[in-house]
Amino acid sequence: MKTITRTLLFLFTGILILSGYFPPGRIQYSHPPTLPLPVDTVLYQIVDFKDDIANDTLVQSLSKEGYPISYTRHLRTGVCFDNKCRPLDITLHWNVTGRYLGFELPEKEFLSKYDHEPFTEAEYLRLHAILTDSLSALNNFHYNEIVPTADSTYEKVDAVSGATSANVLEHVVEGAAFTTYKLWHLVYGTAKQQAEALTCQRLTPELIRLILNSTHPSDKIWALNHINGYVQPTPALRQAVLSYIDGKDYNLTERALNSITAADLASDNLQSTLAQKLLEANYSTQKLLLAKLNEAPALDGKARKLLAKNIGSFSGQVISNVLDLFLRHHTTDAETCRDVSDLLLVKNPFISKKAYAFLIQANTKDAGVQKRLIQYKTENNLIEVE
């Protein structure tokens, strides 16, 4: 009988999700999903959530292309206060990336505080904002810290009364601290991890590219983190990734570069693109780009030429890093050495010494470079030093 009831419930819920219809009177707060696609299919995934809530089902909504749109879990659990318990009946929603989307309550259901007062509109909005914050300090609190003075009967107290710790109050809905705490940990617990795992099973380059179109920074970070080792980038995805290497957002730039593997760097076009970006980048991005080029199996000739011809435009430390890159890849040809020898003429001793050390190690026989080396050694009293 229980199995039949569950099946009928799932079928009814699936019809509601597919149709986009929810009964009137429901309390709902939601962010838009990353993928603005209609739901075509609903799958019911049985999951071990490792918690004390009976429902073991995560509902996965898919587009006709098979892309996950969202994930849903219905919760019926107890929230207790004043030695009385009121069941918490709520549905939580997650995005394709596992990001929290929102919550909804059944018709005529509502959330209440320790005095049984229903949430106000402002309090629902505050709860929604708190659940949206993945970096909330609630992650650092233990259940028992919500009401530090609670005795052995704390499980029957909602941790929402005047005893609520002052350093907790700013992170919860006042009068509903335990409810807030419990929901936040459910949002960022096993269900989120399972949603991400299910999305990973359906990842394609096109799905990653669609997620990168999100306006939400965490979605972009998630997508960039799930390229290397997950999908083989297509030209369209590679172009999308490269667009984030612009220095405007350090985290996105760093994640985009991390999505590029050493095998990817065997591409001459990719190396020259990164070298060109290095010419236009700020200092922090230049360091990231050089670190990535260091991973290449060999330095492409076009990339080398771009860096060598423009080496004088970089700051002293970046020049030092470029020279280290050349040595790392044994780039000591005559043309590169001639470009580097221009640095012997600059007045900055840090730069000229770096250029001198590079050229000595390169051991070039180019006549023009040798002439400049002799001049540099004479001017700096290094004529006897080898």
Tab-separated table of C-alpha atoms in Angstrom:
chain	number	residue	atom	x	y	z
A	1	MET	CA	0.000	0.000	0.000
A	2	LYS	CA	2.876	2.347	0.899
A	3	THR	CA	4.529	1.673	-2.483
A	4	ILE	CA	1.279	2.388	-4.346
A	5	THR	CA	0.756	5.608	-2.393
A	6	ARG	CA	4.297	6.738	-3.147
A	7	THR	CA	3.890	5.929	-6.845
A	8	LEU	CA	0.650	7.911	-7.066
A	9	LEU	CA	2.265	10.828	-5.234
A	10	PHE	CA	5.211	10.798	-7.618
A	11	LEU	CA	2.948	10.685	-10.655
A	12	PHE	CA	0.875	13.588	-9.357
A	13	THR	CA	3.994	15.619	-8.503
A	14	GLY	CA	5.438	14.856	-11.933
A	15	ILE	CA	2.284	16.148	-13.635
A	16	LEU	CA	2.520	19.373	-11.620
A	17	ILE	CA	6.197	19.871	-12.458
A	18	LEU	CA	5.741	19.135	-16.141
A	19	SER	CA	2.776	21.445	-16.440
A	20	GLY	CA	4.365	24.185	-14.372
A	21	TYR	CA	1.156	24.337	-12.317
A	22	PHE	CA	1.074	24.770	-8.576
A	23	PRO	CA	-2.162	25.035	-6.573
A	24	PRO	CA	-3.125	28.594	-5.650
A	25	GLY	CA	-2.293	29.773	-2.166
A	26	ARG	CA	1.125	28.157	-2.037
A	27	ILE	CA	3.964	30.134	-0.456
A	28	GLN	CA	6.858	30.132	-2.923
A	29	TYR	CA	10.219	31.910	-3.126
A	30	SER	CA	12.538	31.090	-5.973
A	31	HIS	CA	15.445	32.232	-8.102
A	32	PRO	CA	15.251	31.528	-11.843
A	33	PRO	CA	17.114	28.391	-12.959
A	34	THR	CA	20.307	28.723	-14.979
A	35	LEU	CA	18.840	26.925	-17.985
A	36	PRO	CA	15.653	28.695	-19.143
A	37	LEU	CA	14.352	25.551	-20.834
A	38	PRO	CA	10.972	23.851	-20.423
A	39	VAL	CA	10.884	20.641	-18.409
A	40	ASP	CA	10.274	17.602	-20.612
A	41	THR	CA	10.950	14.654	-18.305
A	42	VAL	CA	10.951	14.018	-14.565
A	43	LEU	CA	13.098	11.277	-13.017
A	44	TYR	CA	12.871	10.084	-9.426
A	45	GLN	CA	16.292	9.266	-8.049
A	46	ILE	CA	16.477	7.175	-4.871
A	47	VAL	CA	19.221	8.665	-2.708
A	48	ASP	CA	20.716	7.915	0.689
A	49	PHE	CA	20.626	11.428	2.134
A	50	LYS	CA	22.209	10.236	5.392
A	51	ASP	CA	19.766	12.199	7.530
A	52	ASP	CA	16.731	11.464	9.714
A	53	ILE	CA	14.127	12.463	7.107
A	54	ALA	CA	12.077	9.620	5.634
A	55	ASN	CA	11.923	10.887	2.037
A	56	ASP	CA	14.726	9.233	0.043
A	57	THR	CA	13.823	10.704	-3.352
A	58	LEU	CA	15.478	13.489	-5.300
A	59	VAL	CA	13.339	14.633	-8.232
A	60	GLN	CA	15.379	15.468	-11.337
A	61	SER	CA	13.728	17.658	-13.993
A	62	LEU	CA	15.187	17.356	-17.506
A	63	SER	CA	14.804	19.289	-20.746
A	64	LYS	CA	14.075	17.477	-23.995
A	65	GLU	CA	17.831	17.572	-24.699
A	66	GLY	CA	18.437	15.648	-21.480
A	67	TYR	CA	19.897	18.644	-19.647
A	68	PRO	CA	19.106	18.814	-15.916
A	69	ILE	CA	17.021	21.909	-15.197
A	70	SER	CA	16.500	21.535	-11.460
A	71	TYR	CA	16.323	19.141	-8.508
A	72	THR	CA	13.609	18.918	-5.863
A	73	ARG	CA	13.256	17.252	-2.489
A	74	HIS	CA	10.084	17.234	-0.433
A	75	LEU	CA	10.665	17.282	3.326
A	76	ARG	CA	8.405	16.303	6.175
A	77	THR	CA	10.256	16.581	9.459
A	78	GLY	CA	9.674	17.881	12.938
A	79	VAL	CA	10.496	21.338	14.246
A	80	CYS	CA	9.801	21.489	17.974
A	81	PHE	CA	9.288	24.368	20.381
A	82	ASP	CA	7.543	25.009	23.689
A	83	ASN	CA	7.648	21.215	24.244
A	84	LYS	CA	5.329	20.814	21.262
A	85	CYS	CA	6.269	19.747	17.784
A	86	ARG	CA	4.930	21.094	14.525
A	87	PRO	CA	5.765	19.188	11.336
A	88	LEU	CA	7.819	21.074	8.798
A	89	ASP	CA	6.284	20.431	5.387
A	90	ILE	CA	8.406	22.070	2.695
A	91	THR	CA	9.885	21.456	-0.744
A	92	LEU	CA	13.430	22.601	-1.569
A	93	HIS	CA	14.763	23.247	-5.064
A	94	TRP	CA	18.308	23.194	-6.452
A	95	ASN	CA	19.763	24.357	-9.737
A	96	VAL	CA	21.554	22.247	-12.370
A	97	THR	CA	24.812	23.152	-10.573
A	98	GLY	CA	23.473	22.302	-7.125
A	99	ARG	CA	22.945	25.977	-6.301
A	100	TYR	CA	19.932	26.686	-4.082
A	101	LEU	CA	16.941	27.902	-6.093
A	102	GLY	CA	14.123	28.250	-3.593
A	103	PHE	CA	11.433	26.668	-1.471
A	104	GLU	CA	7.678	26.244	-1.500
A	105	LEU	CA	5.034	25.177	0.991
A	106	PRO	CA	1.862	23.193	0.338
A	107	GLU	CA	-1.423	25.071	0.155
A	108	LYS	CA	-2.444	26.469	3.559
A	109	GLU	CA	0.931	25.433	5.047
A	110	PHE	CA	3.126	28.105	6.631
A	111	LEU	CA	6.295	28.493	8.649
A	112	SER	CA	5.980	29.680	12.217
A	113	LYS	CA	8.162	31.001	15.020
A	114	TYR	CA	8.597	29.801	18.582
A	115	ASP	CA	5.402	31.539	19.684
A	116	HIS	CA	3.479	29.853	16.840
A	117	GLU	CA	3.250	33.181	15.024
A	118	PRO	CA	3.338	32.670	11.238
A	119	PHE	CA	6.241	34.129	9.294
A	120	THR	CA	5.639	37.558	7.844
A	121	GLU	CA	6.446	38.377	4.230
A	122	ALA	CA	9.663	40.055	5.383
A	123	GLU	CA	10.662	36.939	7.334
A	124	TYR	CA	10.072	34.654	4.362
A	125	LEU	CA	12.240	36.967	2.273
A	126	ARG	CA	14.931	36.914	4.958
A	127	LEU	CA	14.840	33.120	5.093
A	128	HIS	CA	15.146	32.964	1.307
A	129	ALA	CA	18.143	35.321	1.445
A	130	ILE	CA	19.805	33.264	4.193
A	131	LEU	CA	19.317	30.024	2.271
A	132	THR	CA	20.759	31.709	-0.819
A	133	ASP	CA	24.005	32.465	1.047
A	134	SER	CA	26.250	29.438	0.570
A	135	LEU	CA	28.920	31.112	2.714
A	136	SER	CA	26.673	31.719	5.712
A	137	ALA	CA	28.260	31.522	9.155
A	138	LEU	CA	25.631	28.877	9.922
A	139	ASN	CA	28.095	26.434	8.421
A	140	ASN	CA	30.333	27.000	11.445
A	141	PHE	CA	27.688	26.544	14.153
A	142	HIS	CA	26.767	23.268	15.792
A	143	TYR	CA	23.166	22.444	16.595
A	144	ASN	CA	23.810	22.769	20.350
A	145	GLU	CA	25.228	26.273	19.929
A	146	ILE	CA	21.868	27.654	18.799
A	147	VAL	CA	20.608	27.611	22.400
A	148	PRO	CA	23.668	27.260	24.606
A	149	THR	CA	21.571	27.125	27.789
A	150	ALA	CA	19.344	24.256	26.628
A	151	ASP	CA	19.208	21.213	28.916
A	152	SER	CA	18.796	17.546	28.026
A	153	THR	CA	15.364	18.286	26.584
A	154	TYR	CA	16.831	20.625	23.903
A	155	GLU	CA	15.545	18.349	21.188
A	156	LYS	CA	12.059	19.535	22.139
A	157	VAL	CA	13.026	23.194	22.040
A	158	ASP	CA	13.167	25.139	18.824
A	159	ALA	CA	16.285	27.093	19.763
A	160	VAL	CA	14.403	30.219	18.858
A	161	SER	CA	13.593	31.834	22.172
A	162	GLY	CA	15.402	34.564	24.057
A	163	ALA	CA	18.131	32.081	24.905
A	164	THR	CA	19.318	32.064	21.303
A	165	SER	CA	23.007	32.919	21.229
A	166	ALA	CA	23.573	36.557	20.291
A	167	ASN	CA	26.228	35.673	17.700
A	168	VAL	CA	23.695	33.398	15.975
A	169	LEU	CA	20.849	35.907	15.770
A	170	GLU	CA	22.313	37.910	12.904
A	171	HIS	CA	22.385	34.763	10.741
A	172	VAL	CA	18.840	33.476	11.317
A	173	VAL	CA	15.214	34.534	11.172
A	174	GLU	CA	14.523	35.898	14.630
A	175	GLY	CA	12.197	33.591	16.501
A	176	ALA	CA	12.977	30.688	14.181
A	177	ALA	CA	16.660	30.049	14.674
A	178	PHE	CA	16.462	26.274	14.665
A	179	THR	CA	14.160	26.216	11.643
A	180	THR	CA	16.602	28.470	9.769
A	181	TYR	CA	19.597	26.417	10.887
A	182	LYS	CA	18.002	23.108	9.916
A	183	LEU	CA	16.861	24.298	6.494
A	184	TRP	CA	20.240	25.855	5.670
A	185	HIS	CA	22.037	22.610	6.462
A	186	LEU	CA	19.523	20.633	4.418
A	187	VAL	CA	20.030	22.987	1.472
A	188	TYR	CA	23.836	22.609	1.591
A	189	GLY	CA	23.962	18.976	2.628
A	190	THR	CA	23.768	15.658	0.818
A	191	ALA	CA	20.966	16.704	-1.537
A	192	LYS	CA	23.150	19.424	-3.064
A	193	GLN	CA	26.035	16.971	-3.476
A	194	GLN	CA	23.754	14.376	-5.059
A	195	ALA	CA	22.299	16.971	-7.439
A	196	GLU	CA	25.792	17.894	-8.611
A	197	ALA	CA	26.731	14.229	-9.021
A	198	LEU	CA	23.628	13.587	-11.132
A	199	THR	CA	24.419	16.592	-13.323
A	200	CYS	CA	27.977	15.325	-13.807
A	201	GLN	CA	26.565	12.121	-15.266
A	202	ARG	CA	24.935	14.188	-18.032
A	203	LEU	CA	27.676	16.711	-18.726
A	204	THR	CA	28.438	17.561	-22.337
A	205	PRO	CA	30.476	20.423	-23.817
A	206	GLU	CA	27.239	22.108	-24.889
A	207	LEU	CA	25.716	21.840	-21.404
A	208	ILE	CA	28.876	23.343	-19.887
A	209	ARG	CA	28.708	26.181	-22.415
A	210	LEU	CA	25.063	26.852	-21.546
A	211	ILE	CA	25.892	26.965	-17.829
A	212	LEU	CA	28.698	29.431	-18.579
A	213	ASN	CA	26.046	31.764	-19.994
A	214	SER	CA	24.591	32.086	-16.483
A	215	THR	CA	24.540	35.519	-14.867
A	216	HIS	CA	25.386	33.900	-11.527
A	217	PRO	CA	29.160	33.805	-10.748
A	218	SER	CA	28.967	30.520	-8.844
A	219	ASP	CA	27.421	28.795	-11.883
A	220	LYS	CA	30.306	29.995	-14.045
A	221	ILE	CA	32.848	28.767	-11.482
A	222	TRP	CA	31.055	25.421	-11.301
A	223	ALA	CA	31.093	25.034	-15.074
A	224	LEU	CA	34.781	25.917	-15.356
A	225	ASN	CA	35.581	23.442	-12.578
A	226	HIS	CA	33.800	20.681	-14.493
A	227	ILE	CA	35.639	20.775	-17.815
A	228	ASN	CA	39.049	19.278	-17.076
A	229	GLY	CA	38.463	15.566	-16.521
A	230	TYR	CA	34.762	15.717	-17.408
A	231	VAL	CA	34.363	16.698	-21.073
A	232	GLN	CA	36.500	17.144	-24.160
A	233	PRO	CA	36.161	20.841	-25.097
A	234	THR	CA	34.733	21.694	-28.492
A	235	PRO	CA	35.896	24.834	-30.340
A	236	ALA	CA	32.755	26.654	-29.126
A	237	LEU	CA	33.403	25.703	-25.503
A	238	ARG	CA	37.090	26.574	-25.783
A	239	GLN	CA	36.169	30.010	-27.108
A	240	ALA	CA	33.763	30.504	-24.203
A	241	VAL	CA	36.470	29.518	-21.699
A	242	LEU	CA	39.025	31.880	-23.231
A	243	SER	CA	36.597	34.777	-22.931
A	244	TYR	CA	36.922	34.563	-19.131
A	245	ILE	CA	40.701	35.038	-19.219
A	246	ASP	CA	40.461	38.795	-19.161
A	247	GLY	CA	41.543	39.778	-15.659
A	248	LYS	CA	38.185	41.328	-14.798
A	249	ASP	CA	37.457	38.576	-12.291
A	250	TYR	CA	40.517	36.839	-10.845
A	251	ASN	CA	38.575	33.755	-9.746
A	252	LEU	CA	37.025	33.221	-13.173
A	253	THR	CA	40.354	33.814	-14.896
A	254	GLU	CA	42.115	31.354	-12.606
A	255	ARG	CA	39.384	28.715	-12.988
A	256	ALA	CA	39.324	29.151	-16.776
A	257	LEU	CA	43.071	28.591	-16.982
A	258	ASN	CA	42.836	25.575	-14.682
A	259	SER	CA	40.345	24.023	-17.094
A	260	ILE	CA	43.117	23.930	-19.726
A	261	THR	CA	45.276	20.793	-19.579
A	262	ALA	CA	48.876	20.250	-20.632
A	263	ALA	CA	47.555	18.162	-23.532
A	264	ASP	CA	45.399	21.095	-24.646
A	265	LEU	CA	48.536	23.241	-24.731
A	266	ALA	CA	49.972	21.094	-27.508
A	267	SER	CA	47.774	23.291	-29.715
A	268	ASP	CA	49.836	26.073	-31.296
A	269	ASN	CA	46.771	28.273	-31.678
A	270	LEU	CA	45.896	27.986	-27.979
A	271	GLN	CA	49.418	28.913	-26.884
A	272	SER	CA	49.569	31.941	-29.141
A	273	THR	CA	46.133	33.033	-27.904
A	274	LEU	CA	47.357	32.850	-24.304
A	275	ALA	CA	50.530	34.726	-25.231
A	276	GLN	CA	48.481	37.471	-26.875
A	277	LYS	CA	46.310	37.731	-23.771
A	278	LEU	CA	49.458	38.043	-21.677
A	279	LEU	CA	50.414	41.183	-23.616
A	280	GLU	CA	47.116	42.816	-22.663
A	281	ALA	CA	46.664	41.447	-19.129
A	282	ASN	CA	47.213	42.950	-15.691
A	283	TYR	CA	50.041	41.712	-13.490
A	284	SER	CA	48.109	39.039	-11.586
A	285	THR	CA	46.694	37.583	-14.807
A	286	GLN	CA	50.119	37.638	-16.454
A	287	LYS	CA	51.463	35.472	-13.631
A	288	LEU	CA	48.632	32.973	-14.122
A	289	LEU	CA	49.165	32.877	-17.881
A	290	LEU	CA	52.896	32.290	-17.552
A	291	ALA	CA	52.310	29.514	-15.038
A	292	LYS	CA	49.945	27.860	-17.514
A	293	LEU	CA	52.406	28.215	-20.431
A	294	ASN	CA	55.003	26.560	-18.221
A	295	GLU	CA	52.849	23.421	-18.341
A	296	ALA	CA	53.060	23.178	-22.139
A	297	PRO	CA	55.021	20.201	-23.479
A	298	ALA	CA	56.906	22.652	-25.726
A	299	LEU	CA	56.678	26.375	-26.367
A	300	ASP	CA	55.146	27.173	-29.734
A	301	GLY	CA	57.188	29.352	-32.072
A	302	LYS	CA	54.456	31.952	-32.538
A	303	ALA	CA	53.913	32.270	-28.792
A	304	ARG	CA	57.659	32.571	-28.219
A	305	LYS	CA	57.963	35.273	-30.846
A	306	LEU	CA	55.095	37.306	-29.370
A	307	LEU	CA	56.650	37.204	-25.908
A	308	ALA	CA	60.211	37.875	-27.046
A	309	LYS	CA	59.310	40.807	-29.321
A	310	ASN	CA	57.306	42.464	-26.544
A	311	ILE	CA	59.410	41.490	-23.549
A	312	GLY	CA	60.483	45.068	-22.873
A	313	SER	CA	56.866	46.123	-22.243
A	314	PHE	CA	56.517	43.943	-19.153
A	315	SER	CA	57.283	44.761	-15.543
A	316	GLY	CA	60.555	43.568	-14.084
A	317	GLN	CA	59.133	40.509	-12.354
A	318	VAL	CA	57.146	39.438	-15.403
A	319	ILE	CA	60.266	39.819	-17.551
A	320	SER	CA	62.069	37.546	-15.102
A	321	ASN	CA	59.233	35.008	-15.361
A	322	VAL	CA	59.242	35.144	-19.178
A	323	LEU	CA	62.985	34.479	-19.212
A	324	ASP	CA	62.462	31.545	-16.865
A	325	LEU	CA	59.779	30.283	-19.259
A	326	PHE	CA	62.225	30.478	-22.170
A	327	LEU	CA	64.848	28.531	-20.209
A	328	ARG	CA	62.265	25.991	-19.065
A	329	HIS	CA	61.447	25.273	-22.714
A	330	HIS	CA	65.054	25.619	-23.917
A	331	THR	CA	64.080	28.605	-26.031
A	332	THR	CA	67.574	30.022	-26.596
A	333	ASP	CA	67.588	30.501	-30.367
A	334	ALA	CA	69.426	33.456	-31.885
A	335	GLU	CA	66.284	35.478	-32.619
A	336	THR	CA	65.045	35.199	-29.030
A	337	CYS	CA	68.496	36.076	-27.664
A	338	ARG	CA	68.677	39.169	-29.864
A	339	ASP	CA	65.316	40.366	-28.516
A	340	VAL	CA	66.423	39.688	-24.934
A	341	SER	CA	69.722	41.510	-25.498
A	342	ASP	CA	67.755	44.752	-25.901
A	343	LEU	CA	67.187	44.550	-22.151
A	344	LEU	CA	70.922	44.934	-21.525
A	345	LEU	CA	70.506	48.578	-22.540
A	346	VAL	CA	67.764	49.489	-20.053
A	347	LYS	CA	68.644	51.514	-16.968
A	348	ASN	CA	66.831	49.237	-14.532
A	349	PRO	CA	69.639	47.050	-13.060
A	350	PHE	CA	67.233	44.305	-12.019
A	351	ILE	CA	66.074	43.830	-15.601
A	352	SER	CA	69.504	44.149	-17.219
A	353	LYS	CA	71.029	41.642	-14.764
A	354	LYS	CA	68.246	39.150	-15.509
A	355	ALA	CA	68.836	39.553	-19.241
A	356	TYR	CA	72.587	39.140	-18.774
A	357	ALA	CA	72.166	35.948	-16.714
A	358	PHE	CA	69.785	34.531	-19.323
A	359	LEU	CA	72.137	35.244	-22.226
A	360	ILE	CA	75.126	33.752	-20.425
A	361	GLN	CA	73.144	30.588	-19.744
A	362	ALA	CA	71.850	30.524	-23.336
A	363	ASN	CA	75.495	30.562	-24.547
A	364	THR	CA	74.475	32.092	-27.852
A	365	LYS	CA	77.072	32.607	-30.586
A	366	ASP	CA	75.151	35.389	-32.338
A	367	ALA	CA	77.634	38.190	-33.152
A	368	GLY	CA	75.258	41.030	-32.329
A	369	VAL	CA	74.380	39.547	-28.957
A	370	GLN	CA	78.058	38.903	-28.165
A	371	LYS	CA	78.880	42.536	-28.925
A	372	ARG	CA	76.211	43.741	-26.504
A	373	LEU	CA	77.390	41.334	-23.844
A	374	ILE	CA	80.936	42.671	-24.084
A	375	GLN	CA	79.634	46.227	-23.831
A	376	TYR	CA	77.486	45.336	-20.799
A	377	LYS	CA	80.361	43.569	-19.037
A	378	THR	CA	82.686	46.495	-19.682
A	379	GLU	CA	80.232	49.073	-18.362
A	380	ASN	CA	79.547	46.984	-15.249
A	381	ASN	CA	83.130	45.913	-14.578
A	382	LEU	CA	82.342	42.298	-15.426
A	383	ILE	CA	84.957	41.903	-18.167
A	384	GLU	CA	86.843	39.251	-16.212
A	385	VAL	CA	83.740	37.543	-14.927
A	386	GLU	CA	82.449	34.470	-16.724
